[in-house]
Coordinates of C-alpha atoms (C1' of nucleotides) in Angstrom, one line a residue:
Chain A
X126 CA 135.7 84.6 166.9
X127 CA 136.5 87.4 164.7
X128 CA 138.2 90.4 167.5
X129 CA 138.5 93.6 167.2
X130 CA 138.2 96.0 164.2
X131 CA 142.0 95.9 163.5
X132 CA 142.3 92.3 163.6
X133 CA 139.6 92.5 160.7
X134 CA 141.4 94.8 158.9
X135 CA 144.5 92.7 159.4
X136 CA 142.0 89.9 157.7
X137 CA 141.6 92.2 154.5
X138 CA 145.1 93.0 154.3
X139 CA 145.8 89.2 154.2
X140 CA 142.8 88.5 152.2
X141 CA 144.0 91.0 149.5
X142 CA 147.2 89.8 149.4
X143 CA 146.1 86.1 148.8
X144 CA 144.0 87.0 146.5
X145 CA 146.2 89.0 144.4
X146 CA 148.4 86.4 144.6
X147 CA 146.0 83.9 142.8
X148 CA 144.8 87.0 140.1
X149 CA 148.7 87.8 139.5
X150 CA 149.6 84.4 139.2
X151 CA 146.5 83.2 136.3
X152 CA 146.2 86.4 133.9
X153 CA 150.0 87.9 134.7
X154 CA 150.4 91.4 136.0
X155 CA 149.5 93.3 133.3
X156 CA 146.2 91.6 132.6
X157 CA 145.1 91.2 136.0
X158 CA 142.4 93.5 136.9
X159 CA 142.1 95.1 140.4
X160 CA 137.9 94.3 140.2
X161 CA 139.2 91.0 139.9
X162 CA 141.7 91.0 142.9
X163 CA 138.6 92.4 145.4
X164 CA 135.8 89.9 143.9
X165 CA 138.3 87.2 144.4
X166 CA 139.6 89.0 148.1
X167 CA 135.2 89.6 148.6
X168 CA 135.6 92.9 149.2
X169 CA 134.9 96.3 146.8
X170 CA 137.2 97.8 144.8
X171 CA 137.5 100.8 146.9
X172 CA 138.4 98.6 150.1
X173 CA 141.4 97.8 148.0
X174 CA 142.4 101.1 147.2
X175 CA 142.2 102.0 151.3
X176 CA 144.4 98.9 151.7
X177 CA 147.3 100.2 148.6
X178 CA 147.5 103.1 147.0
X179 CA 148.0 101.5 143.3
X180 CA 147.9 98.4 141.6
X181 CA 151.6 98.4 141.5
X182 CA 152.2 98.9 145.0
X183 CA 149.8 96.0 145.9
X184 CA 151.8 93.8 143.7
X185 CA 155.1 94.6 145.2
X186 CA 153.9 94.1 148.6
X187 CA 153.0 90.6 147.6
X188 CA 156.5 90.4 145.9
X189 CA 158.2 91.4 149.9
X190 CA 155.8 88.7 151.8
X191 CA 156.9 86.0 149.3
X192 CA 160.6 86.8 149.3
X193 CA 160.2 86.6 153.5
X194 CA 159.1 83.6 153.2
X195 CA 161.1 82.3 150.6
X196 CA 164.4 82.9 152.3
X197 CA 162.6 82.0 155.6
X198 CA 162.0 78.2 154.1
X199 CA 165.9 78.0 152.7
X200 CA 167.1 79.2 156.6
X201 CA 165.0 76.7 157.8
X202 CA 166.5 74.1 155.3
X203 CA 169.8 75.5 156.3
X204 CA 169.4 74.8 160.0
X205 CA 170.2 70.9 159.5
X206 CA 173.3 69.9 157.7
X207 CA 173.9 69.3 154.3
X208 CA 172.8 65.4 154.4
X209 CA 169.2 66.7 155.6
X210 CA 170.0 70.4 153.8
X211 CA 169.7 69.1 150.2
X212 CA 166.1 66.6 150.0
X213 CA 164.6 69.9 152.0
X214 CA 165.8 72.1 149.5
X215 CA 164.5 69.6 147.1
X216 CA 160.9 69.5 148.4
X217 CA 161.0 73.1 148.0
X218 CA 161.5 72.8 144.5
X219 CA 159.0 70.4 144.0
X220 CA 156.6 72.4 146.4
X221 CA 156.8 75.5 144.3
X222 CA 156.8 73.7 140.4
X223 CA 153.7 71.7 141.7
X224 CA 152.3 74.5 143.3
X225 CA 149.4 76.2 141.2
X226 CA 150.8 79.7 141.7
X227 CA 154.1 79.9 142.9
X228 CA 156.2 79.2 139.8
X229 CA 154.5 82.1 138.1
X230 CA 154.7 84.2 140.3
X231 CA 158.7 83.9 140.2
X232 CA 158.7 84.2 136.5
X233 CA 156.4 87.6 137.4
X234 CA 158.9 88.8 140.0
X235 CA 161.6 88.5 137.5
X236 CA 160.2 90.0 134.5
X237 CA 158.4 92.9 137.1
X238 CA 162.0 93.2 138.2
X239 CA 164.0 93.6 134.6
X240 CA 161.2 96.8 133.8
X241 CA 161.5 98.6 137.2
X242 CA 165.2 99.6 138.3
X243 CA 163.5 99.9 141.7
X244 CA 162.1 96.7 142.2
X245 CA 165.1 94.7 140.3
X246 CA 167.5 96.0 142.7
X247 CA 165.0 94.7 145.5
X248 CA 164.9 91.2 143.8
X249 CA 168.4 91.0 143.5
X250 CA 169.1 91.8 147.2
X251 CA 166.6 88.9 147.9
X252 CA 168.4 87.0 145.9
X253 CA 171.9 87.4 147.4
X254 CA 170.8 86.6 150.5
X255 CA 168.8 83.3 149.7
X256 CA 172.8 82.8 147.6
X257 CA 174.5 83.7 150.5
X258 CA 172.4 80.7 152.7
X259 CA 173.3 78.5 150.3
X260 CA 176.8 79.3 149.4
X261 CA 177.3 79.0 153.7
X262 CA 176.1 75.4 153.7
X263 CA 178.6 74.6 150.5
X264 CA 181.0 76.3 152.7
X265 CA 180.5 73.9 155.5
X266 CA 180.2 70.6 154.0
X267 CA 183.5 71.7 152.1
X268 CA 184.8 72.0 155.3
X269 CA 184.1 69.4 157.0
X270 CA 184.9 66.9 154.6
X271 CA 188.3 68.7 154.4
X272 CA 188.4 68.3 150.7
X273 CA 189.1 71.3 147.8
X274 CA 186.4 72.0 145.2
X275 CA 187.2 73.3 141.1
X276 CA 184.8 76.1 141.9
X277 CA 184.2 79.1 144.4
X278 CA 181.5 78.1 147.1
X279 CA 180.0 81.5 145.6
X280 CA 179.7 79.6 142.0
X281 CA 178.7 76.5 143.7
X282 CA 175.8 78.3 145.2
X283 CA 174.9 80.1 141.9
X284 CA 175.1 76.5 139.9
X285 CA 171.9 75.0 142.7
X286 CA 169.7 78.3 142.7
X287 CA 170.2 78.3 139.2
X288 CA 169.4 74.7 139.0
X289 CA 167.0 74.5 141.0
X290 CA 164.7 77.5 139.2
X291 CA 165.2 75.8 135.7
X292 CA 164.1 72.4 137.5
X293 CA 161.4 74.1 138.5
X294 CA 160.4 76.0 135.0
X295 CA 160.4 72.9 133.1
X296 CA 158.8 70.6 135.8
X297 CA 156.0 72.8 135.6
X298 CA 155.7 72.8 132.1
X299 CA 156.4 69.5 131.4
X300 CA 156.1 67.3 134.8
X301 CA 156.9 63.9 133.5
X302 CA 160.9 64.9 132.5
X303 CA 161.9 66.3 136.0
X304 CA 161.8 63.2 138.5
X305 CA 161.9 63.8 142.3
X306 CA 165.0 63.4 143.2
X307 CA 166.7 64.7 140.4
X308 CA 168.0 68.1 142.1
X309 CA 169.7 66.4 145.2
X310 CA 171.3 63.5 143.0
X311 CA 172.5 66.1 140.4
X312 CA 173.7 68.2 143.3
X313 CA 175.5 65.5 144.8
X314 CA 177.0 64.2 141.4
X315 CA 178.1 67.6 140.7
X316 CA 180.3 67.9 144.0
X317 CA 181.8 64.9 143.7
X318 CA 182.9 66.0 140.1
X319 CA 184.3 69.0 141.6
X320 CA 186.3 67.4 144.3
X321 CA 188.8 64.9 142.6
X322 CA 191.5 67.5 140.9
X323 CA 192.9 64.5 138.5
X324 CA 192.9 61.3 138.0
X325 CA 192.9 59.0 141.0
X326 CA 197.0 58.6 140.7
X327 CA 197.7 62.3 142.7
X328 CA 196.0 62.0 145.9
X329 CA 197.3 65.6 146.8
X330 CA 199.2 67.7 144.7
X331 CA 197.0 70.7 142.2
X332 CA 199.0 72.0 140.0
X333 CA 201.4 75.1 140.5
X334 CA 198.6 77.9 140.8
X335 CA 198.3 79.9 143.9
X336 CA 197.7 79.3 147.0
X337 CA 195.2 76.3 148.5
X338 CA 192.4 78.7 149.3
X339 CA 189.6 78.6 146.9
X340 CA 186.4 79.4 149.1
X341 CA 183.4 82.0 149.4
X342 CA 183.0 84.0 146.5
X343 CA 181.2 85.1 143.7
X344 CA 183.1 86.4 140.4
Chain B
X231 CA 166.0 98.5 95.7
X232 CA 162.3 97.5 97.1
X233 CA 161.4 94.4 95.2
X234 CA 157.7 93.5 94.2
X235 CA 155.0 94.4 96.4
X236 CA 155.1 90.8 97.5
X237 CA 158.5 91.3 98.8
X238 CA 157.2 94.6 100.7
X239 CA 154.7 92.8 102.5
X240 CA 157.1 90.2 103.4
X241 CA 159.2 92.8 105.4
X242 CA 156.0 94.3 106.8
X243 CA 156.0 91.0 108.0
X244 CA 159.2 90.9 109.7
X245 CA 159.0 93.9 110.7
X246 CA 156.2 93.6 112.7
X247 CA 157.5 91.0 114.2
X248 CA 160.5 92.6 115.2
X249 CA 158.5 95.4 116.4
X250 CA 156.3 92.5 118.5
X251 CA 159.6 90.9 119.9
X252 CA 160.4 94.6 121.7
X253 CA 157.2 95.8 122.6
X254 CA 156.3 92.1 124.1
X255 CA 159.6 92.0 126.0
X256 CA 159.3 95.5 127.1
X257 CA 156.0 95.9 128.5
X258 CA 154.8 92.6 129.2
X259 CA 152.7 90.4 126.8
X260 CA 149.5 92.2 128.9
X261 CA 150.7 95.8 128.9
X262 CA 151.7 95.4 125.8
X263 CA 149.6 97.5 123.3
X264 CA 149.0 97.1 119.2
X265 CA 149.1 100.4 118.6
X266 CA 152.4 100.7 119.8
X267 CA 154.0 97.5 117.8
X268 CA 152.4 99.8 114.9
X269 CA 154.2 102.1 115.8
X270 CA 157.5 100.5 116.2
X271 CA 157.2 98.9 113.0
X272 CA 156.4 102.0 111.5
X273 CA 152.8 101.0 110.4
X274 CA 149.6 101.9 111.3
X275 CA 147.3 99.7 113.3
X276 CA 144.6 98.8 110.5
X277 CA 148.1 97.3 109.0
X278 CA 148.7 95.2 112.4
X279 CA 145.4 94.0 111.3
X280 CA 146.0 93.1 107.6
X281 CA 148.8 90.5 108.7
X282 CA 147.3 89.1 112.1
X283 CA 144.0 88.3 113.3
X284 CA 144.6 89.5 116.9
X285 CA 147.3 90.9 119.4
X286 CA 147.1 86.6 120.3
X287 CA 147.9 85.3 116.7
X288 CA 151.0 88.2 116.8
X289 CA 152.0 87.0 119.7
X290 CA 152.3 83.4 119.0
X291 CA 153.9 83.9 115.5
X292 CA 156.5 85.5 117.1
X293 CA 157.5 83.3 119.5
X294 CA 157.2 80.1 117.1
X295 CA 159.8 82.3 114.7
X296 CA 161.4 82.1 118.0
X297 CA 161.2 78.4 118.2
X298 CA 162.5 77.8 115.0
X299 CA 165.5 79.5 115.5
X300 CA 166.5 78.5 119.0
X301 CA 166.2 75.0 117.5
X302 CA 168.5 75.9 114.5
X303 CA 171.1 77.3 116.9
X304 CA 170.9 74.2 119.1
X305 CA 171.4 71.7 116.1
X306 CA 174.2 73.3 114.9
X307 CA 175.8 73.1 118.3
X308 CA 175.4 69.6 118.0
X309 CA 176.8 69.4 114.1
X310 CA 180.4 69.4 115.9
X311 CA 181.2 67.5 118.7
X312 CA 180.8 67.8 122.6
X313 CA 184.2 69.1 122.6
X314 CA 182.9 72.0 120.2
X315 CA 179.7 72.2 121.5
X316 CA 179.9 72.7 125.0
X317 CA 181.4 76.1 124.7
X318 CA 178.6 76.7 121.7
X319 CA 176.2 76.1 124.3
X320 CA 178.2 78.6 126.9
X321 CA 178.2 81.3 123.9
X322 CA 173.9 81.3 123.3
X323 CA 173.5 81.1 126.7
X324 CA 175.4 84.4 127.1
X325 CA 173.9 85.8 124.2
X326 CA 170.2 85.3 125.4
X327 CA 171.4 86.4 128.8
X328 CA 173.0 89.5 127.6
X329 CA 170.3 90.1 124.8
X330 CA 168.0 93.1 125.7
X331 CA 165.2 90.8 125.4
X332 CA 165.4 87.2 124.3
X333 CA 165.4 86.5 128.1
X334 CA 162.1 88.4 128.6
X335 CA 160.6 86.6 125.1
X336 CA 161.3 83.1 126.9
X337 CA 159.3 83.9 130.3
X338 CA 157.1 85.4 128.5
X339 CA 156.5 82.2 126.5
X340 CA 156.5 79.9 128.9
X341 CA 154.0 82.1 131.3
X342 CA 151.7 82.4 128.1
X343 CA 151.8 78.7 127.7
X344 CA 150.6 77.8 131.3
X345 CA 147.8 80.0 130.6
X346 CA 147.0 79.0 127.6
X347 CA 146.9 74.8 127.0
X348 CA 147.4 74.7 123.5
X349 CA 150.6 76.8 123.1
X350 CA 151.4 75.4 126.4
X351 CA 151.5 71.8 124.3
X352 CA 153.4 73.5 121.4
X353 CA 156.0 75.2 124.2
X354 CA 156.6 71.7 125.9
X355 CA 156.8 70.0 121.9
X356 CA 159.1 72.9 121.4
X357 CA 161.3 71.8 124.7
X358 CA 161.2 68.3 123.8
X359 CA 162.9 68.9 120.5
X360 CA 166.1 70.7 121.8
X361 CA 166.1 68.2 124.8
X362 CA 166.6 65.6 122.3
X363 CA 169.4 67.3 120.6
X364 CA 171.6 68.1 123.8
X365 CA 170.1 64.0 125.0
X366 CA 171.7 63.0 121.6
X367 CA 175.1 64.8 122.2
X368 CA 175.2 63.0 125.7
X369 CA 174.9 59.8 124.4
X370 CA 177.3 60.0 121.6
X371 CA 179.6 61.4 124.4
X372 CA 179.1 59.2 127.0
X373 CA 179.3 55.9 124.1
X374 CA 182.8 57.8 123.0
X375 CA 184.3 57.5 126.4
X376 CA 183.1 54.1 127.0
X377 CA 181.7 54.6 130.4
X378 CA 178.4 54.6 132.0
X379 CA 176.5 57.0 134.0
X380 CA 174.7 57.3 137.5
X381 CA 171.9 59.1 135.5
X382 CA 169.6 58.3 132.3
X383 CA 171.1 60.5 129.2
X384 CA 167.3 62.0 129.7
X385 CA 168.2 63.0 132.8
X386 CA 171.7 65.0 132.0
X387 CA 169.7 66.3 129.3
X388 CA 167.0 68.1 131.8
X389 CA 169.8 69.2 133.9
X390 CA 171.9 70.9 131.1
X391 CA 168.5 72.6 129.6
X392 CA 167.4 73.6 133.0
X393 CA 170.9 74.2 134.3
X394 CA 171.3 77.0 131.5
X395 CA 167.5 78.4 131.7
X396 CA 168.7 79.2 135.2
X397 CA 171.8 80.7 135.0
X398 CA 170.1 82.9 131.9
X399 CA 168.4 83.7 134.4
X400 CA 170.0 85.1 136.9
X401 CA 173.1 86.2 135.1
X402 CA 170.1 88.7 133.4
X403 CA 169.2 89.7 136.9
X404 CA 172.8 90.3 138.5
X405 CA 175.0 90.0 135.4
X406 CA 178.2 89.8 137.8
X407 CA 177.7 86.8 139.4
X408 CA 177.3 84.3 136.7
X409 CA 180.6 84.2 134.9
X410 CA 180.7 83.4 131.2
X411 CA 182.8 80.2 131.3
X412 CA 180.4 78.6 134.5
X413 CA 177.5 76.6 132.5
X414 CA 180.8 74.4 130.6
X415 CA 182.5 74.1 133.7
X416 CA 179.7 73.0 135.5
X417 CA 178.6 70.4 132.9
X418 CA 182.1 69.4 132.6
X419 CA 182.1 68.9 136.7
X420 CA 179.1 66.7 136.5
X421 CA 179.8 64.8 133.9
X422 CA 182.8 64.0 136.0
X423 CA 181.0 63.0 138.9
X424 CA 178.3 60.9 137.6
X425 CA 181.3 59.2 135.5
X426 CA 183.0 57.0 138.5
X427 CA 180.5 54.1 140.1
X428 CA 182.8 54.2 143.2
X429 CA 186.1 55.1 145.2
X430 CA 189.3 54.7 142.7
X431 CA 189.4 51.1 144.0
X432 CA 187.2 49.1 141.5
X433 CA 188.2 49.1 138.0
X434 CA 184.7 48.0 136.5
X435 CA 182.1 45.9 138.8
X436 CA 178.4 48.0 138.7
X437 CA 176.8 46.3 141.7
X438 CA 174.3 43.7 140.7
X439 CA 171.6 45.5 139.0
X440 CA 170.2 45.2 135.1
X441 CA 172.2 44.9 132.6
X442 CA 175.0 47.7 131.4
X443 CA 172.6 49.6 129.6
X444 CA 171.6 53.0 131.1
X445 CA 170.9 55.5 128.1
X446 CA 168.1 57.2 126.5
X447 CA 164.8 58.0 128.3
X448 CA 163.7 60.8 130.7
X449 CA 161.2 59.5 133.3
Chain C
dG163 C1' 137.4 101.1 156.4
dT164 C1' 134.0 99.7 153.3
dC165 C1' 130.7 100.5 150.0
dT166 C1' 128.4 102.2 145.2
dA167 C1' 128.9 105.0 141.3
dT168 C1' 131.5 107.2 138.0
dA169 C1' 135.1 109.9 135.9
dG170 C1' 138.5 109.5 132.5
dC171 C1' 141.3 107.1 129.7
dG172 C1' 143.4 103.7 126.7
dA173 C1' 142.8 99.3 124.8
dG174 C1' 141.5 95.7 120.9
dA175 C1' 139.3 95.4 116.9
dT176 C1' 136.6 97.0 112.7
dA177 C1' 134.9 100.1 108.6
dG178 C1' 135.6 102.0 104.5
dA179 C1' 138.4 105.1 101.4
dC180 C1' 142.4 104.7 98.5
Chain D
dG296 C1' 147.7 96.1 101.8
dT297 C1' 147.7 100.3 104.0
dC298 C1' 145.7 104.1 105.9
dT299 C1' 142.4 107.2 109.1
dA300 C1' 138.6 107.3 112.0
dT301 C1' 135.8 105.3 115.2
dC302 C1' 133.1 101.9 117.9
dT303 C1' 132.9 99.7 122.1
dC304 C1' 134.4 98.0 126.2
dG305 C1' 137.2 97.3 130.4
dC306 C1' 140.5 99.3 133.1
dT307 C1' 142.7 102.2 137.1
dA308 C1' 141.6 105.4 140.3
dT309 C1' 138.6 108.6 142.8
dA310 C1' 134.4 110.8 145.2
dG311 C1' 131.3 110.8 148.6
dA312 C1' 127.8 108.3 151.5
dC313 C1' 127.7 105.4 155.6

DNA sequence: GTCTATAGCGAGATAGAC
DNA sequence: GTCTATCTCGCTATAGAC
C-alpha cells in the first residue's frame, strides 16, 4: 500500500503542504511556526527543511498549488456556458467563504503579495489569467445575445472577481448577510443594467460616440 | 508650543498609533515587532508599555480609531444625497486603495478577527454599522424614484460594501485595471437592472406575490 | 530523507531609576 | 510617563547521526 521511497516522499511533500496550509491559514504567516507546520504534517522539523529551504519558500509553494487549482476550478466553470458558468462560479464562492481555510489564505496571498515585489508580481499574473477566463465568458454571452454592454468585457470581468472576493470576505465574517444566490442574481441584474442604452423608446440608436465596438479590455 | 504634560502624553498617544498603523501594515500584524513601533514613534519600548498593556491591546486600539473614522467618512457620504454620495463613495474607495496602508490595516483586521472571536464580534458590529448607512441611502433612493427592486435594500447594501472591498482590492494589487469612476458606474448599472420587473411591455403588474413591499432586511 | 539536539538570534514584556 | 537594561522564551535554521 504505500510504494516505493519516492512515492513516500511525494506523501511528505503533500503532507507538508497541507499542513502548512492549515498552520498559515489559523496563526497568519508571520506567527505560524515551522515546529508547528511538521507536528501538524507528523514529521521533524528537519524533514521540513529537506523538503524547502526556508519558511518563506514553503509558503510560496503553497501560494503556486492553490493558484493551479484556483484557475483550474474557474476553467472548469468556464467549460459550460454562461447559464451553467455563473451558479458554478457561485459555489466556488460559497466553497471557499465556508471553507475553514481558504478565505484566509487569499487574504494571506494578498497581503504576502503587497510586501514582496517578487511574489505580488506572481499573484497578479494569477490573477489576470483567472480575469482573462472570466472576461472570455462575458465575451461570449455578449455575443451571443448580440446585444452592446456600458462597460468593457475587461471591466465586466473585474466588477465579478471583485465581487465575488468581497462576497466572500464578508460571508465569512458575517454568514447570515450574504445569501446563496446572491452573486449569480447580482451578476445577472448587473448585465441587464448594462445592456438597455436608454430608456425603452430607442431600440437602437447610442448616441454619436465612436464606433459600435466596445469589447475585451481592461483600462 | 507643547501644552501641559497631559497634552504630551496625548500625542504620545497618537503617535504611537500612527507609528502602529505603519509598522502593522508593513510587516504584518505577526512580524510586526514593539520595538520597532517605538521606534517609529520615536519612543522607547518601556513607553509602548506605559500606554498599552500588550502588542494585542495596541493593535486593537488602532484599528477601532480606525473604525471610528471609516464610519464618520461613510455618514457623511450619506449627509447628501445618492446623487452626491455615489461618487463620495468612488473617492474613499480610491483613497484606501491608493493609501500606502489603509488597505493592509483592513485585511489585517478582518484576518485578526477570525482568529480572534471577540474582535471578530466587534469587526462584524463594525460592518453592520456602515451597512446600515449605505442600506439607508438605498432606501431613501429607491422610495425617491418610486420603484421597487428585484433585491432586499439589505441585499444592495452587501453588494455595494462587498463590491468596493473587492475592487480595493484589487485595484491595490494591479492599480491599472480598476479605473477610478468603475465602483459608481457599476452601482449605477445595477441599480438599473434590478429597477425593471420585465421586458418594456408592462407598465406596473409584479406577478402575484406579497404585497409591494420589498425593503429593509438582509437575510 | 528523516531524526534529535542545539546554535543563535530576536521577540514580548518587566524592573527600577529618574 | 519615559527611559535603559534585562529576563525569558520561542523562533528559524543548521549539524550530524542513522
Amino acid at each position: 500500500m504505500s510504494g516505493s521511497r519516492a512515492a513516500a516522499k511525494a506523501r511528505t511533500h503533500e503532507n507538508l503542504l497541507d499542513a502548512a496550509a492549515t498552520v498559515f491559514a489559523e496563526r497568519g504567516y508571520g506567527a505560524a511556526s515551522v515546529e508547528e507546520i511538521a507536528r501538524t504534517a507528523g514529521v521533524s522539523v528537519g524533514s521540513v527543511y529537506a523538503h524547502f529551504t526556508s519558511k518563506e519558500k514553503l509558503f510560496v509553494a503553497l501560494m503556486e498549488r492553490r493558484s493551479a487549482g484556483e484557475f483550474a476550478t474557474a476553467q472548469a466553470a468556464l467549460a459550460d456556458g454562461f447559464e451553467a458558468a455563473v451558479p458554478a462560479l457561485n459555489r466556488q464562492l460559497l466553497a471557499e467563504a465556508d471553507s475553514a481555510h481558504l478565505a484566509e489564505l487569499g487574504a494571506e496571498a494578498w497581503l504576502y503579495g503587497l510586501r514582496s515585489p517578487g511574489f505580488g508580481a506572481e499573484l497578479a499574473a494569477h490573477h489576470r489569467r483567472v480575469h482573462d477566463v472570466v472576461v472570455e465568458m462575458v465575451t461570449r454571452e455578449r455575443e451571443r445575445r448580440g446585444t452592446t454592454l456600458a462597460m468593457t468585457d475587461g471591466e465586466v470581468g473585474t466588477v465579478a472577481t471583485a465581487l465575488a472576493r468581497g462576497l466572500v470576505h464578508y460571508r465569512r465574517m458575517s454568514p447570515e448577510t450574504v445569501p446563496d444566490d446572491l452573486f449569480g442574481r447580482t451578476l445577472i441584474a448587473l448585465l441587464r443594467g448594462l445592456e438597455a442604452p436608454g430608456p425603452p423608446a430607442a431600440p437602437a440608436s447610442p448616441p454619436a460616440s465612436g464606433p459600435g465596438d466596445r469589447a475585451s479590455d481592461d483600462a
